[in-house]
mmCIF file of C-alpha atoms in Angstrom:
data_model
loop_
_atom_site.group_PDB
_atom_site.id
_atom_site.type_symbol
_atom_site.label_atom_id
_atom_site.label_comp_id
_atom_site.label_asym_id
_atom_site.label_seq_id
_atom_site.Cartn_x
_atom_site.Cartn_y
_atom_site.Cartn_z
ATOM 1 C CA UNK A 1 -81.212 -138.472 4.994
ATOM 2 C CA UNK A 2 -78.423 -136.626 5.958
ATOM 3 C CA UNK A 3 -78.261 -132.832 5.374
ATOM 4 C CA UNK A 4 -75.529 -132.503 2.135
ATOM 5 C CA UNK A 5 -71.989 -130.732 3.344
ATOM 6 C CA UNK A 6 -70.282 -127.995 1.249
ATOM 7 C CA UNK A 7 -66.531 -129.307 0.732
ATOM 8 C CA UNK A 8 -63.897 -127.916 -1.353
ATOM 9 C CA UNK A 9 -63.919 -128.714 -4.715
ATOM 10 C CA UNK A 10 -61.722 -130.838 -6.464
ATOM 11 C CA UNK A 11 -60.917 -128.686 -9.485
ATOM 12 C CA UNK A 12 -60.194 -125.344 -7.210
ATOM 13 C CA UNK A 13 -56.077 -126.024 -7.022
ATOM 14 C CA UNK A 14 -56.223 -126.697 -10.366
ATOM 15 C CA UNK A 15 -57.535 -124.295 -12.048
ATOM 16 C CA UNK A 16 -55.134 -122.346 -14.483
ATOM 17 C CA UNK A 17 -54.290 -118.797 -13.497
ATOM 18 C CA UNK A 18 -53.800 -116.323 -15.758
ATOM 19 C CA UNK A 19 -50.617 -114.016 -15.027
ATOM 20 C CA UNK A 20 -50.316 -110.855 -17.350
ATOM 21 C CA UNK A 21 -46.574 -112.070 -17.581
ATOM 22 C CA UNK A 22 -47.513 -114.671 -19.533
ATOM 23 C CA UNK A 23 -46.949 -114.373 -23.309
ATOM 24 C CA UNK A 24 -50.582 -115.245 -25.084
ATOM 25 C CA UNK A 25 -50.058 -117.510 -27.988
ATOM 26 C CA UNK A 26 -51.785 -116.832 -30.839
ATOM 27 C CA UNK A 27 -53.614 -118.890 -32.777
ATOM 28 C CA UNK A 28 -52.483 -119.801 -36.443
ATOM 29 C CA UNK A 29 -54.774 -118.260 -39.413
ATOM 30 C CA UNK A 30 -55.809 -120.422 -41.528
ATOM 31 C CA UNK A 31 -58.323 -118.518 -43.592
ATOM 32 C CA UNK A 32 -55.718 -116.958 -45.780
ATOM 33 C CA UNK A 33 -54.622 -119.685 -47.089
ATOM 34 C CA UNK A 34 -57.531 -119.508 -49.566
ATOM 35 C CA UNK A 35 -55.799 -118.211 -52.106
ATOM 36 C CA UNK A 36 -53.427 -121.042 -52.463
ATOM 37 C CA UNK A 37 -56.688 -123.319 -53.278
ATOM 38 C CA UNK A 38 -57.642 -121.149 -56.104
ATOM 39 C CA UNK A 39 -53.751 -121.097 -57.916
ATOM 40 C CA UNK A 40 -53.853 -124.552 -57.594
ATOM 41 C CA UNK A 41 -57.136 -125.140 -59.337
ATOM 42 C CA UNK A 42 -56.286 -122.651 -61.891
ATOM 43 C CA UNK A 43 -53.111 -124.338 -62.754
ATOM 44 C CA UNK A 44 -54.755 -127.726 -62.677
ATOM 45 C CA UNK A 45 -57.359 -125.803 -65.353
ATOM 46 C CA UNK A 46 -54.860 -124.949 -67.521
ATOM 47 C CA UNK A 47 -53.484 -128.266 -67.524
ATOM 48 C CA UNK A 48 -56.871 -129.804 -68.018
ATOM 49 C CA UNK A 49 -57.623 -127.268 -70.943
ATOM 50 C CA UNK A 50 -54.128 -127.707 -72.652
ATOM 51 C CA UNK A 51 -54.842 -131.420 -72.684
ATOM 52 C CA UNK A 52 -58.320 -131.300 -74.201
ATOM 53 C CA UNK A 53 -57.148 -128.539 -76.806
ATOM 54 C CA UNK A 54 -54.024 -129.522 -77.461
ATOM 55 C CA UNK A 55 -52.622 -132.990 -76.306
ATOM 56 C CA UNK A 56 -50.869 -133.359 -79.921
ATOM 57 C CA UNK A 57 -48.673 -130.855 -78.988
ATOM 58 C CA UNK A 58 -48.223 -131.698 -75.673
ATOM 59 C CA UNK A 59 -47.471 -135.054 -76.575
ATOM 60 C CA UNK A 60 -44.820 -133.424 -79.268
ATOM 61 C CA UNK A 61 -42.756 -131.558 -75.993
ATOM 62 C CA UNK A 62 -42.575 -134.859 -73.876
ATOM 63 C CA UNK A 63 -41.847 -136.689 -76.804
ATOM 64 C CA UNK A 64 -38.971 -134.188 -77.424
ATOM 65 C CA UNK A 65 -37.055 -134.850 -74.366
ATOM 66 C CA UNK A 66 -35.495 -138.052 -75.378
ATOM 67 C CA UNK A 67 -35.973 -138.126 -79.531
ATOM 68 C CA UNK A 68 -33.892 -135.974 -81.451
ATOM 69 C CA UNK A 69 -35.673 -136.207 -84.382
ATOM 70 C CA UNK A 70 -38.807 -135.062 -82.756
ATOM 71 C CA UNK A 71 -37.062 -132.208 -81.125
ATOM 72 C CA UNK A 72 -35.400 -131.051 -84.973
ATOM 73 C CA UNK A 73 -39.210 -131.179 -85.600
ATOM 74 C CA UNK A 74 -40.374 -128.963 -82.944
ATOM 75 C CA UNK A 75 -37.588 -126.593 -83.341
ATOM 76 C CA UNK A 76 -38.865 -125.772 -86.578
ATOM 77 C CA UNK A 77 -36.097 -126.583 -88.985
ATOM 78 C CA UNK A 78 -33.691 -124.936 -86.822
ATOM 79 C CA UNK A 79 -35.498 -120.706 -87.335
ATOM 80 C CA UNK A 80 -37.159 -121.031 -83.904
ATOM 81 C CA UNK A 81 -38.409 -122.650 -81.041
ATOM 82 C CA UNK A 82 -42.045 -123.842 -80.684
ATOM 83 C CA UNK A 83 -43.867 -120.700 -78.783
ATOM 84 C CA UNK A 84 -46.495 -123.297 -77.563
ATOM 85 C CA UNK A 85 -43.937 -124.742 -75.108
ATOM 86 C CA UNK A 86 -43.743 -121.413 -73.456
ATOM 87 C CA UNK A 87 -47.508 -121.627 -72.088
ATOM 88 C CA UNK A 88 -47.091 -125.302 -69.917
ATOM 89 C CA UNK A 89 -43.379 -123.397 -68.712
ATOM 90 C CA UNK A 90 -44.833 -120.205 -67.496
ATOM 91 C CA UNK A 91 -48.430 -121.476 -66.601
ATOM 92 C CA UNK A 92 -47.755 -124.868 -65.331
ATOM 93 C CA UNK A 93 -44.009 -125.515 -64.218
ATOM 94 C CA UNK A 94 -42.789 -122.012 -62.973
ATOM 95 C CA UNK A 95 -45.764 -121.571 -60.589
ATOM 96 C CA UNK A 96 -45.520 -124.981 -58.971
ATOM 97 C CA UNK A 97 -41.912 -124.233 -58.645
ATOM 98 C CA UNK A 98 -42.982 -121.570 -56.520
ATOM 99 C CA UNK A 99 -45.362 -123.100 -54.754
ATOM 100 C CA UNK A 100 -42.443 -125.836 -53.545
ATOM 101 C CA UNK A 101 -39.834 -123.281 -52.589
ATOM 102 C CA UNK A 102 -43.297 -121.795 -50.632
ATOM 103 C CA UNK A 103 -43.399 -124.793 -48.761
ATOM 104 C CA UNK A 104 -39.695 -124.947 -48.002
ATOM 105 C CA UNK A 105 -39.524 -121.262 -46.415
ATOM 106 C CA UNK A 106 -42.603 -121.853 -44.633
ATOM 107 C CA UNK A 107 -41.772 -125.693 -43.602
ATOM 108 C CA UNK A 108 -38.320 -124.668 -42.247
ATOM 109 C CA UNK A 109 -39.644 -121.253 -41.207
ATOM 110 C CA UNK A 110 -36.662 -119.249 -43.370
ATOM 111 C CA UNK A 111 -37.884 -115.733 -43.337
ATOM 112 C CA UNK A 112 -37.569 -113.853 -46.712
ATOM 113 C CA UNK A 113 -37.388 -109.832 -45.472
ATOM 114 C CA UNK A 114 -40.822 -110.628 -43.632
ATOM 115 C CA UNK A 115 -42.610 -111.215 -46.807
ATOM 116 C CA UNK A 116 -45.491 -113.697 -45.888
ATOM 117 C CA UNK A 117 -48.845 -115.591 -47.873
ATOM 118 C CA UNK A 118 -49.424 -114.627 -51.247
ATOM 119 C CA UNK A 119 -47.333 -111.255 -51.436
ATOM 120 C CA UNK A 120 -43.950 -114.122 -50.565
ATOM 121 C CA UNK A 121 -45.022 -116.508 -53.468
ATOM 122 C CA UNK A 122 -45.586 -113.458 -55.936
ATOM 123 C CA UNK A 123 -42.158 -112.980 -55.767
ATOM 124 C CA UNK A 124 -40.928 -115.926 -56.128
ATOM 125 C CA UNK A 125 -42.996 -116.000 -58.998
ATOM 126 C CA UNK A 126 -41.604 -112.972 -60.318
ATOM 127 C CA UNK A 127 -38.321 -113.723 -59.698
ATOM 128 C CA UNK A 128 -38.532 -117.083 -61.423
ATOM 129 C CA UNK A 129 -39.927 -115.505 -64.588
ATOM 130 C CA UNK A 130 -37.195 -112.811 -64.464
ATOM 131 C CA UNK A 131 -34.635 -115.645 -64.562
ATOM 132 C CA UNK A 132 -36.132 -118.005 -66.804
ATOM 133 C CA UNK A 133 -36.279 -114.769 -69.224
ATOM 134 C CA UNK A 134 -32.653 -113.921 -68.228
ATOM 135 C CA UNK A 135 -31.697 -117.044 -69.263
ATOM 136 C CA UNK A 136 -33.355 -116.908 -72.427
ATOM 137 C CA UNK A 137 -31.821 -113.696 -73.775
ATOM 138 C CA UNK A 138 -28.311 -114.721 -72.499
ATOM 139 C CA UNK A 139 -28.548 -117.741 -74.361
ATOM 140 C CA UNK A 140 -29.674 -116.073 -77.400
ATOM 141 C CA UNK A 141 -27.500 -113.517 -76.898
ATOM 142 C CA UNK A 142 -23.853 -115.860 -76.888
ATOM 143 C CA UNK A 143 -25.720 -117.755 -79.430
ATOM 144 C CA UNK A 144 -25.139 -114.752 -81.921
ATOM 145 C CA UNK A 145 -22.103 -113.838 -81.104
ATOM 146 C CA UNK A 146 -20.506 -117.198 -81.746
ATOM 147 C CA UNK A 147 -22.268 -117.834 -84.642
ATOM 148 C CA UNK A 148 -24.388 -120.749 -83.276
ATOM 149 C CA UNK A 149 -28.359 -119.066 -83.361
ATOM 150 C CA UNK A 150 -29.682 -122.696 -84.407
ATOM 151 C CA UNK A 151 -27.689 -124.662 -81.451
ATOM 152 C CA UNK A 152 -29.071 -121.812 -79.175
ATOM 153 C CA UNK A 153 -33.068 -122.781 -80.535
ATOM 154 C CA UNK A 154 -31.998 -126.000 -79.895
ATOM 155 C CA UNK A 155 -30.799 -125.888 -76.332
ATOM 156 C CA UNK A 156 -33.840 -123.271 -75.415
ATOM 157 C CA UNK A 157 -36.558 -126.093 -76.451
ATOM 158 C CA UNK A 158 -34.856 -128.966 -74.665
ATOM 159 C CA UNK A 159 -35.383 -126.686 -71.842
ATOM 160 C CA UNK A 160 -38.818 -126.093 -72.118
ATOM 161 C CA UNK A 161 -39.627 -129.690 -72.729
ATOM 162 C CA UNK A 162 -37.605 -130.782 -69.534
ATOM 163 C CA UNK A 163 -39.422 -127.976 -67.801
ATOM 164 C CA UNK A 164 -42.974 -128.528 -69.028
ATOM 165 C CA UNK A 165 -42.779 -132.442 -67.739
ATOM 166 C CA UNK A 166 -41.048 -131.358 -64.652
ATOM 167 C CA UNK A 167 -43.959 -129.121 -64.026
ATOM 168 C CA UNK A 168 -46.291 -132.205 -64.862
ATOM 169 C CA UNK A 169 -45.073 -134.784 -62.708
ATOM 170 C CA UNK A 170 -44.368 -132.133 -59.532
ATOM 171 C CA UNK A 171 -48.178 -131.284 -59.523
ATOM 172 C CA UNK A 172 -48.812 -134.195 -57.138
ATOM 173 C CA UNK A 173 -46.507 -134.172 -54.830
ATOM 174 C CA UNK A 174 -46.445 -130.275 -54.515
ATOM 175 C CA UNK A 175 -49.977 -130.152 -53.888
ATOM 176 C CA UNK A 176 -49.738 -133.344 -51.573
ATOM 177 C CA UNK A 177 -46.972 -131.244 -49.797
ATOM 178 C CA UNK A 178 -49.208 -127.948 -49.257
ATOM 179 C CA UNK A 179 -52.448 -130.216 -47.354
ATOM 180 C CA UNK A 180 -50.121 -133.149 -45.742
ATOM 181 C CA UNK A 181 -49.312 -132.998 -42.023
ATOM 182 C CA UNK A 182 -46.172 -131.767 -40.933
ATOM 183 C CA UNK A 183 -44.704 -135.112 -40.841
ATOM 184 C CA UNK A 184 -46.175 -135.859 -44.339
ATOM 185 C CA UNK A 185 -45.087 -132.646 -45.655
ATOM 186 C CA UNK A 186 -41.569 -133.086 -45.492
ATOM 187 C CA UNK A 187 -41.858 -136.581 -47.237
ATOM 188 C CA UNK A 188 -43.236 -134.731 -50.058
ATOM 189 C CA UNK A 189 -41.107 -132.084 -50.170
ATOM 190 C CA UNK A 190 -38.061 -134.712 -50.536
ATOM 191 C CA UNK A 191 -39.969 -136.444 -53.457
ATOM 192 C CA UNK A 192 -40.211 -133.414 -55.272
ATOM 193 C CA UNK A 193 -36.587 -132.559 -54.575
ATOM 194 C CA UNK A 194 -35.769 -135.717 -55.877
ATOM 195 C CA UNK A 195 -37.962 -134.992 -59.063
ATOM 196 C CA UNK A 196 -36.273 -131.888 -60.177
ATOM 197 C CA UNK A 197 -32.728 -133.443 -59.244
ATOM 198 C CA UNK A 198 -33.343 -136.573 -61.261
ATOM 199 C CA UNK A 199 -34.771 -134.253 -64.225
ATOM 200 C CA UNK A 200 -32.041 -131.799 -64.456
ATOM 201 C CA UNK A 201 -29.160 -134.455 -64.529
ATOM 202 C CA UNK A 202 -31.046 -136.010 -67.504
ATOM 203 C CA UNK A 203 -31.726 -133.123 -68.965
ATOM 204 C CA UNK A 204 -27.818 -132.744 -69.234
ATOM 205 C CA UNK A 205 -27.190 -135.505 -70.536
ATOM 206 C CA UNK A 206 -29.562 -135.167 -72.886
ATOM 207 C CA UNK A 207 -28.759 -131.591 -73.510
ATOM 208 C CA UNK A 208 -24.888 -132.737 -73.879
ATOM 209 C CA UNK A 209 -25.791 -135.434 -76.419
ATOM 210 C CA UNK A 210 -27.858 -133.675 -78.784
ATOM 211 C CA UNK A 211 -25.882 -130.750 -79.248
ATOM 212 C CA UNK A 212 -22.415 -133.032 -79.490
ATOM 213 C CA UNK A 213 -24.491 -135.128 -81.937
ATOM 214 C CA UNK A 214 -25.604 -132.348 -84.228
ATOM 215 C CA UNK A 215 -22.898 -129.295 -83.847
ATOM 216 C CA UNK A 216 -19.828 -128.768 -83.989
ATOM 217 C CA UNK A 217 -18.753 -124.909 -82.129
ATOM 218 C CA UNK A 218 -16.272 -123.774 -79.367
ATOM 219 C CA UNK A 219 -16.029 -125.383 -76.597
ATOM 220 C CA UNK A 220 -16.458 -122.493 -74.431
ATOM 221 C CA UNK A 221 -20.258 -122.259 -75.919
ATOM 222 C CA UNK A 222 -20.455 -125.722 -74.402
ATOM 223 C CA UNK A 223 -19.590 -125.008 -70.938
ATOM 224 C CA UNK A 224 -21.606 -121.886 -70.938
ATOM 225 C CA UNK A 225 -24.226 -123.808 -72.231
ATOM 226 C CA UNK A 226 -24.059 -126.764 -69.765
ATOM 227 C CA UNK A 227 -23.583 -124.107 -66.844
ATOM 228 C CA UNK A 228 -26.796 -122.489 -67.771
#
């Protein structure tokens, strides 16, 4: 047999050279994304508890988006809104809200001063709160000055009821949106833009009906109602 003959190797030339010029890319943490996991589940708990405790009233809200006569019921003969609405608002619907404008910053990679993971979607939390609450007292507030405190209850708990299925039916998508591909992500995030769109231009309507229906006030109350 012949003796064997040392030749250069094919995979000499090839071989990648490392040049301290070179930027180093980093690789993408995944592991704190845990936390998103376990706001998810809780919200999906709370969901899951309100509907085994409490699916009457649940059933009462959604019914109250589109019957008047359920929402005069709800309201509570016009003295004040139905406090139970405000758990599925600021346990269910204002922290899947954040969640989606999560995905948008991160998606489209629009920095927010820097803020990143959970400390970014605590305040977007916060500031949702702070606005929904904002809203509230304004409401409440022009409500007694013109003299309308019972069309103020009213417009509050159409609110709450458009809010507390809008934070149902985005669960899905918003959480499809979070552990979908990039590709897939984006579909998602359109679907639940379409969601809120939809909801909030029949939630004017609906908004605009009632009240027309059962007040009569200034019409300057109306367009500061409508704009809110």
């Amino acid at each position: 047999f012949p003796l064997p003959q040392q030749r250069q190797s094919l995979f000499t030339d090839k071989s990648f050279v490392y040049q301290k010029s070179m930027p180093m890319q980093k690789r993408t943490d995944t592991n704190n994304a845990d936390w998103i996991f376990g706001v998810l589940v809780l919200i999906v708990f709370i969901v899951a508890l309100m509907m085994k405790f409490a699916n009457s009233n649940l059933f009462e809200l959604l019914k109250g988006c589109f019957s008047k006569q359920q929402l005069e019921i709800t309201v509570k003969d016009g003295t004040k809104i139905n406090f139970f609405s405000l758990i599925p608002v600021f346990f269910v619907f204002i922290p899947i809200f954040a969640f989606l404008i999560f995905c948008i910053c991160n998606y489209y990679e629009v920095a927010v001063f820097n803020f990143k993971g959970y400390i970014l979607y605590l305040i977007f939390f916060g500031v949702l709160i702070l606005f929904y609450l904002l809203k509230m007292f304004f409401i409440r507030f022009f409500g007694s000055v013109f003299r309308g405190k019972k069309i103020s209850l009213f417009y509050i708990q159409i609110q709450l009821n458009f809010n507390f299925l809008m934070g149902f039916l985005l669960i899905i998508p918003v959480i499809l949106a979070i552990y979908a591909g990039n590709f897939y992500e984006e579909i998602f995030i359109f679907i639940s833009l379409f969601l809120i769109v939809s909801l909030y231009v029949v939630k004017i309507i609906r908004s605009f009906y009632v009240i027309i229906k059962t007040f009569k006030f200034s019409r300057f109350y109306l367009f500061f109602y409508l704009c809110t």
